Amino acid sequence: MPDRVQSPHPDIERILLTEPQIKARIAELGARISRDYAGRELTLVSVLKGSVIFLGDLMRAITVDCSVDFIGLSSYSGTKSSGVVRLTLDLRESPEGKDILIVEDIVDTGLTIHYLLENLKTRSPRSLEICAFLNKAECRQREVGLKYVGFDIPDEFVVGFGLDHNERFRNLPYVGVMRPNGGK
Ligand code: 5GP
């Protein structure tokens, strides 16, 4: 089936990552993760809500046995990080003794993922790694080791493919940069 024709949403200034680009990269990530975790049972911890679209595609590209759990964190309001991270929903299952791979939508300052790493470390997982769909390396305030990264992107506020602006745009099948005053 041909890929969908993409006419950007009126609030989107430009498309940064197209659907075919994203699809191809997720296939590569899935293959790498499957090789790295061969013979092990993987637990994906998806950070709500931004990572769920990425999670759905990534899971289907992973060929080792895996289960999924969800965690809710909040630090953003509008287009700015508040810097204060809150746990809004905890895991259902204990991560103790498990091979945990955190699935995150985007790492920006690194404050959110740093908080999550510290939190999960205290619960004694067997291993703990991060797979981030997007990485804004130049914005980092906390260094965090990202084992798997989909795309390195510049310091611009992006939406689509799970990422929102005030809960909108998550359903866009691409990643785009919002127009100034977009989302109003
Ligand atoms: P950090 O704590 O690393 O600064 O931010 C991580 C969280 O902020 C992400 O999980 C995401 O929810 C949000 N975030 C950071 N940059 C962006 C962006 O460009 N677009 C959107 N929609 N959310 C972002």
XYZ file of N, CA, C and O and ligand atoms in Angstrom:
760
model
N 0.833 -1.186 0.000
C 0.000 0.000 0.000
C 0.886 1.261 0.000
O 1.859 1.313 0.757
N 0.577 2.266 -0.818
C 1.426 3.460 -0.827
C 1.302 4.217 0.501
O 0.282 4.140 1.171
N 2.382 4.943 0.876
C 2.315 5.746 2.092
C 1.331 6.884 1.887
O 1.139 7.371 0.779
N 0.708 7.294 3.006
C -0.276 8.366 2.949
C 0.319 9.667 2.418
O 1.449 10.005 2.760
N -0.422 10.394 1.608
C 0.050 11.698 1.136
C -0.074 12.669 2.315
O -1.081 12.693 2.999
N 0.984 13.460 2.532
C 0.982 14.311 3.722
C 0.772 15.765 3.357
O 1.645 16.404 2.782
N -0.401 16.293 3.664
C -0.560 17.738 3.559
C -0.596 18.241 4.985
O -1.431 17.825 5.778
N 0.369 19.109 5.346
C 0.491 19.465 6.749
C -0.758 20.149 7.302
O -1.474 20.817 6.575
N -0.961 19.931 8.558
C -2.019 20.598 9.316
C -1.774 22.117 9.224
O -0.621 22.549 9.198
N -2.828 22.942 9.173
C -2.627 24.395 9.047
C -1.787 25.019 10.160
O -1.175 26.078 9.954
N -1.738 24.397 11.337
C -0.932 24.948 12.431
C 0.524 24.489 12.385
O 1.315 24.844 13.270
N 0.851 23.688 11.376
C 2.221 23.167 11.279
C 3.010 23.963 10.246
O 2.604 24.086 9.096
N 4.135 24.508 10.696
C 4.971 25.330 9.815
C 5.712 24.460 8.802
O 5.768 24.753 7.620
N 6.307 23.374 9.298
C 6.973 22.447 8.378
C 7.092 21.064 9.004
O 7.101 20.913 10.231
N 7.171 20.086 8.110
C 7.336 18.705 8.575
C 8.826 18.439 8.765
O 9.630 18.680 7.867
N 9.162 17.964 9.956
C 10.569 17.680 10.271
C 10.907 16.235 9.925
O 11.976 15.951 9.384
N 9.985 15.331 10.270
C 10.211 13.901 10.008
C 8.961 13.331 9.348
O 7.865 13.424 9.903
N 9.128 12.751 8.179
C 7.970 12.218 7.454
C 7.627 10.816 7.960
O 8.451 10.157 8.611
N 6.443 10.386 7.604
C 5.988 9.052 8.000
C 6.949 7.951 7.515
O 7.314 7.085 8.311
N 7.364 7.962 6.239
C 8.294 6.909 5.799
C 9.638 6.943 6.526
O 10.195 5.888 6.850
N 10.137 8.160 6.818
C 11.406 8.269 7.567
C 11.267 7.629 8.949
O 12.144 6.911 9.412
N 10.148 7.929 9.599
C 9.920 7.418 10.959
C 9.794 5.892 10.927
O 10.401 5.180 11.734
N 9.048 5.416 9.957
C 8.823 3.971 9.827
C 10.143 3.225 9.646
O 10.397 2.203 10.300
N 10.985 3.752 8.767
C 12.271 3.100 8.481
C 13.166 3.092 9.716
O 13.821 2.095 10.030
N 13.162 4.207 10.444
C 14.039 4.307 11.627
C 13.563 3.376 12.741
O 14.380 2.751 13.434
N 12.251 3.268 12.900
C 11.728 2.389 13.954
C 12.047 0.926 13.624
O 12.366 0.134 14.519
N 12.018 0.578 12.362
C 12.382 -0.797 11.967
C 13.839 -1.079 12.362
O 14.156 -2.158 12.893
N 14.718 -0.085 12.154
C 16.137 -0.257 12.527
C 16.283 -0.403 14.044
O 17.010 -1.267 14.523
N 15.580 0.455 14.772
C 15.667 0.392 16.241
C 15.169 -0.953 16.753
O 15.787 -1.566 17.634
N 14.046 -1.412 16.196
C 13.467 -2.695 16.624
C 14.430 -3.845 16.377
O 14.590 -4.736 17.228
N 15.102 -3.807 15.239
C 16.053 -4.871 14.904
C 17.235 -4.848 15.877
O 17.688 -5.892 16.362
N 17.695 -3.639 16.198
C 18.842 -3.523 17.124
C 18.474 -3.995 18.527
O 19.210 -4.744 19.172
N 17.306 -3.562 18.977
C 16.845 -3.965 20.322
C 16.664 -5.482 20.364
O 17.051 -6.139 21.326
N 16.118 -6.058 19.307
C 15.888 -7.513 19.265
C 17.219 -8.267 19.337
O 17.311 -9.298 20.006
N 18.240 -7.744 18.671
C 19.574 -8.381 18.743
C 20.135 -8.245 20.150
O 20.609 -9.214 20.744
N 20.058 -7.041 20.703
C 20.666 -6.784 22.021
C 19.994 -7.578 23.147
O 20.637 -7.908 24.141
N 18.715 -7.840 23.005
C 17.975 -8.525 24.081
C 17.659 -9.980 23.727
O 16.805 -10.592 24.371
N 18.354 -10.521 22.746
C 18.089 -11.912 22.323
C 18.216 -12.845 23.530
O 19.151 -12.734 24.323
N 17.249 -13.730 23.691
C 17.294 -14.711 24.772
C 16.841 -14.158 26.114
O 16.849 -14.875 27.117
N 16.483 -12.870 26.144
C 15.996 -12.277 27.399
C 14.545 -11.854 27.217
O 14.051 -11.762 26.112
N 13.901 -11.627 28.355
C 12.516 -11.159 28.294
C 12.521 -9.675 28.632
O 13.039 -9.282 29.679
N 11.965 -8.889 27.740
C 12.083 -7.446 27.853
C 10.791 -6.839 28.406
O 9.695 -7.249 28.024
N 10.949 -5.873 29.300
C 9.784 -5.107 29.752
C 9.937 -3.664 29.270
O 10.893 -2.974 29.642
N 9.016 -3.255 28.423
C 9.021 -1.876 27.935
C 8.221 -1.033 28.916
O 7.095 -1.395 29.272
N 8.803 0.065 29.355
C 8.083 1.004 30.222
C 7.835 2.275 29.414
O 8.755 3.023 29.099
N 6.588 2.449 29.045
C 6.203 3.567 28.189
C 5.796 4.759 29.053
O 4.959 4.639 29.955
N 6.402 5.903 28.767
C 6.100 7.118 29.532
C 4.909 7.819 28.870
O 4.979 8.242 27.717
N 3.810 7.896 29.607
C 2.573 8.487 29.070
C 2.687 10.010 28.998
O 3.377 10.596 29.822
N 1.978 10.649 28.047
C 1.231 9.957 27.009
C 2.008 9.954 25.699
O 1.689 9.245 24.768
N 3.036 10.820 25.653
C 3.701 11.116 24.383
C 4.326 9.937 23.665
O 4.491 9.968 22.447
N 4.672 8.872 24.406
C 5.412 7.776 23.760
C 4.527 6.680 23.177
O 5.041 5.741 22.581
N 3.207 6.780 23.327
C 2.375 5.607 22.994
C 2.339 5.268 21.498
O 2.280 4.097 21.139
N 2.402 6.262 20.642
C 2.380 5.970 19.198
C 3.706 5.290 18.820
O 3.736 4.275 18.130
N 4.793 5.874 19.321
C 6.117 5.290 19.103
C 6.155 3.866 19.662
O 6.635 2.938 19.003
N 5.630 3.694 20.866
C 5.615 2.373 21.503
C 4.927 1.339 20.612
O 5.432 0.229 20.418
N 3.750 1.698 20.091
C 2.970 0.752 19.283
C 3.750 0.262 18.075
O 3.753 -0.936 17.766
N 4.443 1.180 17.414
C 5.221 0.789 16.241
C 6.489 0.051 16.649
O 6.880 -0.931 16.021
N 7.133 0.547 17.714
C 8.388 -0.080 18.154
C 8.147 -1.525 18.599
O 8.901 -2.432 18.234
N 7.086 -1.743 19.374
C 6.778 -3.099 19.864
C 6.644 -4.088 18.721
O 7.083 -5.221 18.808
N 5.987 -3.626 17.642
C 5.758 -4.535 16.520
C 7.019 -4.771 15.705
O 7.065 -5.671 14.882
N 8.053 -3.949 15.961
C 9.336 -4.157 15.273
C 10.304 -4.970 16.139
O 11.418 -5.263 15.723
N 9.874 -5.316 17.351
C 10.723 -6.095 18.268
C 10.294 -7.560 18.191
O 9.103 -7.872 18.284
N 11.271 -8.437 18.037
C 10.922 -9.851 17.836
C 11.173 -10.713 19.078
O 10.774 -11.868 19.097
N 11.815 -10.166 20.126
C 11.965 -10.953 21.362
C 10.678 -10.812 22.188
O 9.915 -9.867 21.994
N 10.480 -11.761 23.114
C 9.294 -11.685 23.975
C 9.336 -10.391 24.770
O 10.358 -10.088 25.395
N 8.249 -9.644 24.754
C 8.259 -8.432 25.574
C 6.878 -8.144 26.140
O 5.855 -8.545 25.578
N 6.901 -7.490 27.298
C 5.648 -7.030 27.885
C 5.754 -5.514 28.031
O 6.828 -4.942 27.834
N 4.629 -4.901 28.373
C 4.638 -3.450 28.462
C 3.940 -2.979 29.728
O 2.990 -3.612 30.199
N 4.471 -1.932 30.302
C 3.843 -1.294 31.456
C 3.903 0.222 31.204
O 4.676 0.678 30.358
N 3.094 0.958 31.935
C 2.999 2.407 31.686
C 3.300 3.187 32.961
O 2.964 2.751 34.056
N 3.923 4.346 32.745
C 4.177 5.234 33.877
C 3.801 6.649 33.423
O 3.973 6.983 32.241
N 3.279 7.433 34.314
C 2.873 8.795 33.963
C 3.751 9.808 34.670
O 3.956 9.736 35.881
N 4.307 10.726 33.898
C 5.136 11.791 34.462
C 4.690 13.092 33.848
O 4.290 13.125 32.685
N 4.809 14.153 34.583
C 4.422 15.428 34.014
C 5.426 16.501 34.413
O 5.833 16.593 35.570
N 5.853 17.263 33.426
C 6.758 18.378 33.738
C 6.494 19.563 32.819
O 7.043 20.630 33.027
N 5.678 19.347 31.803
C 5.471 20.389 30.810
C 4.110 21.034 30.961
O 3.128 20.403 31.286
N 4.086 22.323 30.633
C 2.820 23.014 30.548
C 2.955 23.936 29.335
O 3.878 24.743 29.270
N 2.109 23.794 28.318
C 2.267 24.559 27.075
C 3.534 24.115 26.362
O 3.747 22.945 26.137
N 4.422 25.058 26.058
C 5.660 24.706 25.362
C 6.889 24.831 26.264
O 8.009 24.819 25.814
N 6.684 24.943 27.561
C 7.809 25.118 28.491
C 7.818 24.035 29.557
O 6.787 23.679 30.103
N 9.041 23.546 29.856
C 9.189 22.595 30.947
C 9.140 23.375 32.250
O 9.799 24.404 32.381
N 8.357 22.876 33.196
C 8.288 23.569 34.481
C 9.523 23.239 35.316
O 9.827 23.915 36.286
N 10.226 22.168 34.929
C 11.404 21.746 35.693
C 11.039 20.911 36.907
O 11.890 20.277 37.508
N 9.769 20.893 37.275
C 9.327 20.108 38.423
C 8.611 18.865 37.893
O 7.587 18.974 37.236
N 9.207 17.707 38.160
C 8.639 16.465 37.618
C 7.723 15.829 38.660
O 8.059 15.746 39.834
N 6.559 15.382 38.195
C 5.592 14.736 39.085
C 5.257 13.360 38.536
O 5.092 13.202 37.322
N 5.137 12.383 39.440
C 4.666 11.057 39.044
C 3.142 11.104 39.060
O 2.533 11.340 40.099
N 2.518 10.919 37.892
C 1.052 11.003 37.832
C 0.400 9.627 37.757
O -0.784 9.499 38.004
N 1.191 8.612 37.392
C 0.679 7.232 37.365
C 1.857 6.284 37.538
O 2.869 6.442 36.850
N 1.719 5.332 38.459
C 2.837 4.409 38.686
C 2.644 3.106 37.901
O 1.541 2.814 37.421
N 3.734 2.328 37.792
C 3.698 1.035 37.101
C 2.719 0.101 37.797
O 2.546 0.174 39.014
N 2.150 -0.829 37.042
C 1.276 -1.848 37.655
C 2.095 -2.956 38.274
O 1.732 -3.521 39.294
N 3.205 -3.316 37.581
C 4.031 -4.435 38.041
C 5.352 -3.897 38.593
O 5.861 -2.898 38.099
N 5.921 -4.634 39.555
C 7.235 -4.233 40.071
C 8.302 -4.501 39.013
O 8.320 -5.559 38.389
N 9.230 -3.545 38.827
C 10.313 -3.770 37.851
C 11.474 -4.602 38.399
O 12.434 -4.866 37.686
N 11.355 -5.031 39.660
C 12.454 -5.748 40.315
C 12.883 -6.984 39.504
O 12.032 -7.808 39.133
N 14.184 -7.072 39.251
C 14.743 -8.247 38.572
C 14.463 -8.307 37.079
O 14.814 -9.293 36.424
N 13.855 -7.271 36.523
C 13.479 -7.309 35.099
C 14.428 -6.481 34.233
O 15.062 -5.545 34.715
N 14.485 -6.846 32.948
C 15.216 -6.046 31.968
C 14.261 -4.960 31.480
O 13.350 -5.226 30.698
N 14.496 -3.753 31.956
C 13.583 -2.641 31.674
C 14.155 -1.743 30.581
O 15.310 -1.305 30.661
N 13.322 -1.471 29.594
C 13.693 -0.481 28.576
C 12.630 0.625 28.622
O 11.457 0.395 28.294
N 13.053 1.806 29.047
C 12.141 2.949 29.103
C 11.919 3.458 27.682
O 12.878 3.659 26.930
N 10.650 3.647 27.319
C 10.322 4.178 25.991
C 9.777 5.591 26.190
O 8.717 5.782 26.789
N 10.539 6.568 25.705
C 10.200 7.974 25.943
C 9.993 8.676 24.596
O 10.619 8.317 23.596
N 9.123 9.677 24.578
C 8.896 10.395 23.314
C 10.068 11.303 22.953
O 10.595 11.259 21.854
N 10.480 12.136 23.917
C 11.528 13.111 23.610
C 12.315 13.435 24.869
O 11.738 13.549 25.954
N 13.616 13.547 24.740
C 14.448 14.000 25.852
C 14.973 15.378 25.486
O 15.612 15.564 24.458
N 14.657 16.329 26.344
C 14.939 17.742 26.083
C 15.963 18.198 27.139
O 17.162 18.005 26.954
N 15.525 18.742 28.262
C 16.482 19.107 29.313
C 17.089 17.858 29.962
O 18.169 17.910 30.538
N 16.359 16.749 29.915
C 16.815 15.514 30.568
C 16.294 15.388 31.988
O 16.492 14.359 32.635
N 15.584 16.406 32.479
C 15.125 16.391 33.881
C 14.105 15.279 34.126
O 14.155 14.591 35.147
N 13.197 15.089 33.173
C 12.144 14.075 33.347
C 12.746 12.673 33.380
O 12.451 11.877 34.290
N 13.594 12.385 32.415
C 14.139 11.029 32.321
C 15.114 10.758 33.473
O 15.204 9.642 33.985
N 15.811 11.798 33.922
C 16.707 11.647 35.064
C 15.898 11.272 36.310
O 16.262 10.359 37.053
N 14.798 11.956 36.496
C 13.905 11.659 37.632
C 13.435 10.201 37.554
O 13.451 9.466 38.539
N 13.023 9.795 36.357
C 12.500 8.432 36.192
C 13.590 7.388 36.433
O 13.347 6.361 37.082
N 14.792 7.650 35.907
C 15.898 6.704 36.115
C 16.175 6.525 37.603
O 16.299 5.392 38.083
N 16.278 7.631 38.318
C 16.567 7.562 39.760
C 15.459 6.798 40.488
O 15.724 5.989 41.362
N 14.221 7.058 40.086
C 13.083 6.392 40.711
C 13.139 4.881 40.463
O 12.997 4.073 41.384
N 13.369 4.480 39.210
C 13.339 3.049 38.876
C 14.556 2.307 39.438
O 14.450 1.139 39.805
N 15.694 3.004 39.502
C 16.914 2.364 40.042
C 16.697 1.855 41.463
O 17.216 0.813 41.841
N 15.918 2.601 42.237
C 15.693 2.205 43.635
C 14.853 0.931 43.728
O 14.744 0.343 44.786
N 14.238 0.511 42.586
C 13.363 -0.671 42.621
C 14.055 -1.914 42.045
O 13.398 -2.881 41.674
N 15.383 -1.853 41.953
C 16.234 -2.994 41.603
C 15.878 -3.755 40.326
O 15.702 -4.978 40.353
N 15.784 -3.069 39.180
C 15.614 -3.819 37.941
C 16.909 -4.575 37.626
O 17.976 -4.201 38.121
N 16.824 -5.621 36.790
C 18.040 -6.354 36.399
C 18.900 -5.464 35.500
O 20.103 -5.404 35.624
N 18.248 -4.784 34.572
C 18.935 -3.797 33.730
C 17.956 -2.664 33.443
O 16.736 -2.850 33.518
N 18.519 -1.508 33.125
C 17.685 -0.312 32.925
C 18.291 0.531 31.807
O 19.416 1.026 31.947
N 17.591 0.645 30.698
C 18.093 1.421 29.553
C 16.965 2.316 29.044
O 15.798 2.136 29.409
N 17.348 3.236 28.141
C 16.368 4.187 27.600
C 16.340 4.111 26.084
O 17.397 4.048 25.444
N 15.136 4.145 25.539
C 14.957 4.306 24.099
C 14.106 5.558 23.900
O 12.938 5.589 24.280
N 14.722 6.599 23.326
C 14.001 7.861 23.107
C 13.719 8.033 21.625
O 14.637 7.883 20.800
N 12.492 8.355 21.318
C 12.136 8.598 19.911
C 12.903 9.815 19.387
O 13.532 9.768 18.332
N 12.878 10.922 20.148
C 13.546 12.147 19.724
C 14.507 12.623 20.813
O 14.250 12.424 22.006
N 15.571 13.269 20.386
C 16.576 13.774 21.317
C 16.962 15.200 20.936
O 17.397 15.447 19.827
N 16.765 16.128 21.901
C 17.233 17.507 21.690
C 18.486 17.678 22.542
O 18.414 18.224 23.648
N 19.618 17.204 22.035
C 20.846 17.129 22.845
C 21.324 18.511 23.313
O 21.867 18.645 24.406
N 21.088 19.537 22.481
C 21.631 20.856 22.836
C 20.915 21.512 24.024
O 21.371 22.525 24.539
N 19.778 20.937 24.421
C 19.013 21.533 25.535
C 19.318 20.890 26.886
O 18.696 21.228 27.888
N 20.255 19.967 26.904
C 20.427 19.141 28.093
C 20.886 19.909 29.334
O 21.828 20.689 29.271
N 20.181 19.689 30.445
C 20.614 20.238 31.733
C 21.136 19.122 32.628
O 21.886 19.345 33.554
N 20.669 17.880 32.361
C 21.093 16.696 33.106
C 21.596 15.672 32.107
O 20.851 15.312 31.178
N 22.824 15.210 32.263
C 23.330 14.191 31.341
C 22.685 12.849 31.635
O 22.651 12.410 32.782
N 22.135 12.237 30.603
C 21.555 10.891 30.762
C 22.024 10.050 29.575
O 22.102 10.557 28.456
N 22.362 8.808 29.836
C 22.821 7.920 28.764
C 21.621 7.349 28.016
O 20.819 6.625 28.596
N 21.495 7.710 26.738
C 20.393 7.179 25.934
C 20.950 6.053 25.081
O 21.766 6.294 24.190
N 20.517 4.824 25.348
C 21.065 3.699 24.592
C 20.558 3.689 23.150
O 21.290 3.386 22.231
N 19.275 4.006 22.975
C 18.682 4.014 21.630
C 18.005 5.369 21.394
O 17.234 5.818 22.232
N 18.298 5.965 20.234
C 17.679 7.249 19.876
C 17.143 7.148 18.460
O 17.853 6.691 17.549
N 15.886 7.563 18.281
C 15.320 7.566 16.932
C 15.956 8.649 16.089
O 16.632 8.374 15.094
N 15.809 9.895 16.516
C 16.321 11.037 15.750
C 16.842 12.117 16.683
O 16.193 12.432 17.685
N 17.999 12.690 16.319
C 18.475 13.900 16.986
C 17.841 15.076 16.269
O 17.913 15.166 15.035
N 17.225 15.970 17.030
C 16.542 17.106 16.395
C 17.010 18.420 17.017
O 17.497 18.440 18.141
N 16.841 19.531 16.282
C 17.245 20.826 16.838
C 16.282 21.313 17.919
O 15.218 20.710 18.142
N 16.650 22.410 18.565
C 15.858 22.964 19.656
C 14.654 23.735 19.116
O 14.679 24.965 19.021
N 13.623 22.985 18.741
C 12.370 23.583 18.282
C 11.243 22.789 18.912
O 11.404 21.584 19.145
N 10.123 23.431 19.158
C 9.006 22.718 19.762
C 8.278 21.925 18.676
O 7.778 22.491 17.711
N 8.266 20.606 18.837
C 7.681 19.743 17.807
C 6.424 19.044 18.325
O 6.258 18.848 19.539
N 5.565 18.691 17.394
C 4.335 17.965 17.728
C 4.131 16.861 16.696
O 4.756 16.839 15.652
N 3.201 15.975 17.026
C 2.849 14.890 16.107
C 3.477 13.581 16.524
O 4.354 13.538 17.382
N 2.989 12.488 15.960
C 3.463 11.141 16.275
C 3.494 10.923 17.800
O 4.465 10.434 18.363
N 2.409 11.345 18.448
C 2.291 11.153 19.895
C 2.565 12.401 20.705
O 2.083 12.542 21.829
N 3.347 13.330 20.144
C 3.692 14.539 20.920
C 2.611 15.599 20.749
O 2.112 15.814 19.639
N 2.313 16.275 21.842
C 1.170 17.207 21.836
C 1.583 18.651 22.082
O 2.708 18.945 22.478
N 0.618 19.522 21.853
C 0.649 20.864 22.426
C -0.722 21.046 23.069
O -1.730 21.031 22.363
N -0.729 21.148 24.384
C -1.999 21.196 25.120
C -2.971 20.122 24.643
O -4.134 20.397 24.370
N -2.458 18.900 24.539
C -3.224 17.685 24.194
C -3.634 17.577 22.719
O -4.252 16.597 22.336
N -3.268 18.551 21.899
C -3.605 18.452 20.469
C -2.413 17.929 19.666
O -1.288 17.964 20.134
N -2.690 17.500 18.489
C -1.690 17.104 17.471
C -1.065 15.727 17.661
O -0.215 15.335 16.876
N -1.443 14.985 18.701
C -0.816 13.674 18.918
C -1.068 12.743 17.740
O -0.302 11.829 17.473
N -2.194 12.951 17.062
C -2.593 12.039 15.984
C -1.922 12.319 14.644
O -2.111 11.549 13.703
N -1.132 13.373 14.530
C -0.454 13.622 13.253
C 0.516 12.470 12.988
O 1.272 12.083 13.879
N 0.541 11.946 11.770
C 1.393 10.768 11.508
C 2.855 11.121 11.254
O 3.662 10.246 10.989
N 3.189 12.405 11.330
C 4.563 12.874 11.132
C 4.951 13.746 12.323
O 4.114 14.052 13.183
N 6.219 14.168 12.370
C 6.658 15.119 13.389
C 6.842 16.470 12.704
O 7.531 16.573 11.683
N 6.184 17.489 13.251
C 6.251 18.809 12.630
C 6.568 19.892 13.638
O 6.409 19.712 14.851
N 7.030 21.024 13.097
C 7.291 22.199 13.928
C 6.052 23.078 13.861
O 5.545 23.360 12.763
N 5.579 23.493 15.025
C 4.366 24.304 15.078
C 4.642 25.736 14.629
O 5.720 26.271 14.873
N 3.681 26.342 13.965
C 3.804 27.769 13.641
C 3.834 28.570 14.933
O 3.184 28.187 15.903
N 4.571 29.729 14.931
C 4.444 30.596 16.103
C 2.944 30.932 16.230
O 2.300 31.169 15.222
N 2.396 30.882 17.378
C 0.959 31.080 17.617
C 0.098 29.917 17.131
O -1.109 30.000 17.151
N 0.713 28.840 16.656
C -0.060 27.644 16.286
C -0.659 27.041 17.541
O -0.187 27.300 18.638
N -1.692 26.252 17.366
C -2.302 25.586 18.508
C -3.181 26.500 19.338
O -3.642 26.132 20.401
N -3.381 27.721 18.866
C -4.248 28.643 19.624
C -5.715 28.362 19.317
O -6.050 28.009 18.211
P 12.624 17.230 29.619
O 12.358 16.925 31.055
O 13.696 16.323 29.012
O 12.949 18.677 29.402
O 11.291 17.064 28.808
C 10.747 15.841 28.570
C 9.276 15.960 28.286
O 8.899 17.271 27.864
C 8.908 15.052 27.144
O 8.553 13.781 27.611
C 7.761 15.783 26.488
O 6.549 15.437 27.116
C 8.044 17.236 26.752
N 8.715 17.901 25.606
C 10.006 18.307 25.522
N 10.261 18.878 24.326
C 9.104 18.823 23.640
C 8.719 19.239 22.307
O 9.480 19.756 21.483
N 7.433 18.979 21.961
C 6.530 18.398 22.802
N 5.302 18.221 22.329
N 6.847 17.998 24.052
C 8.130 18.202 24.455
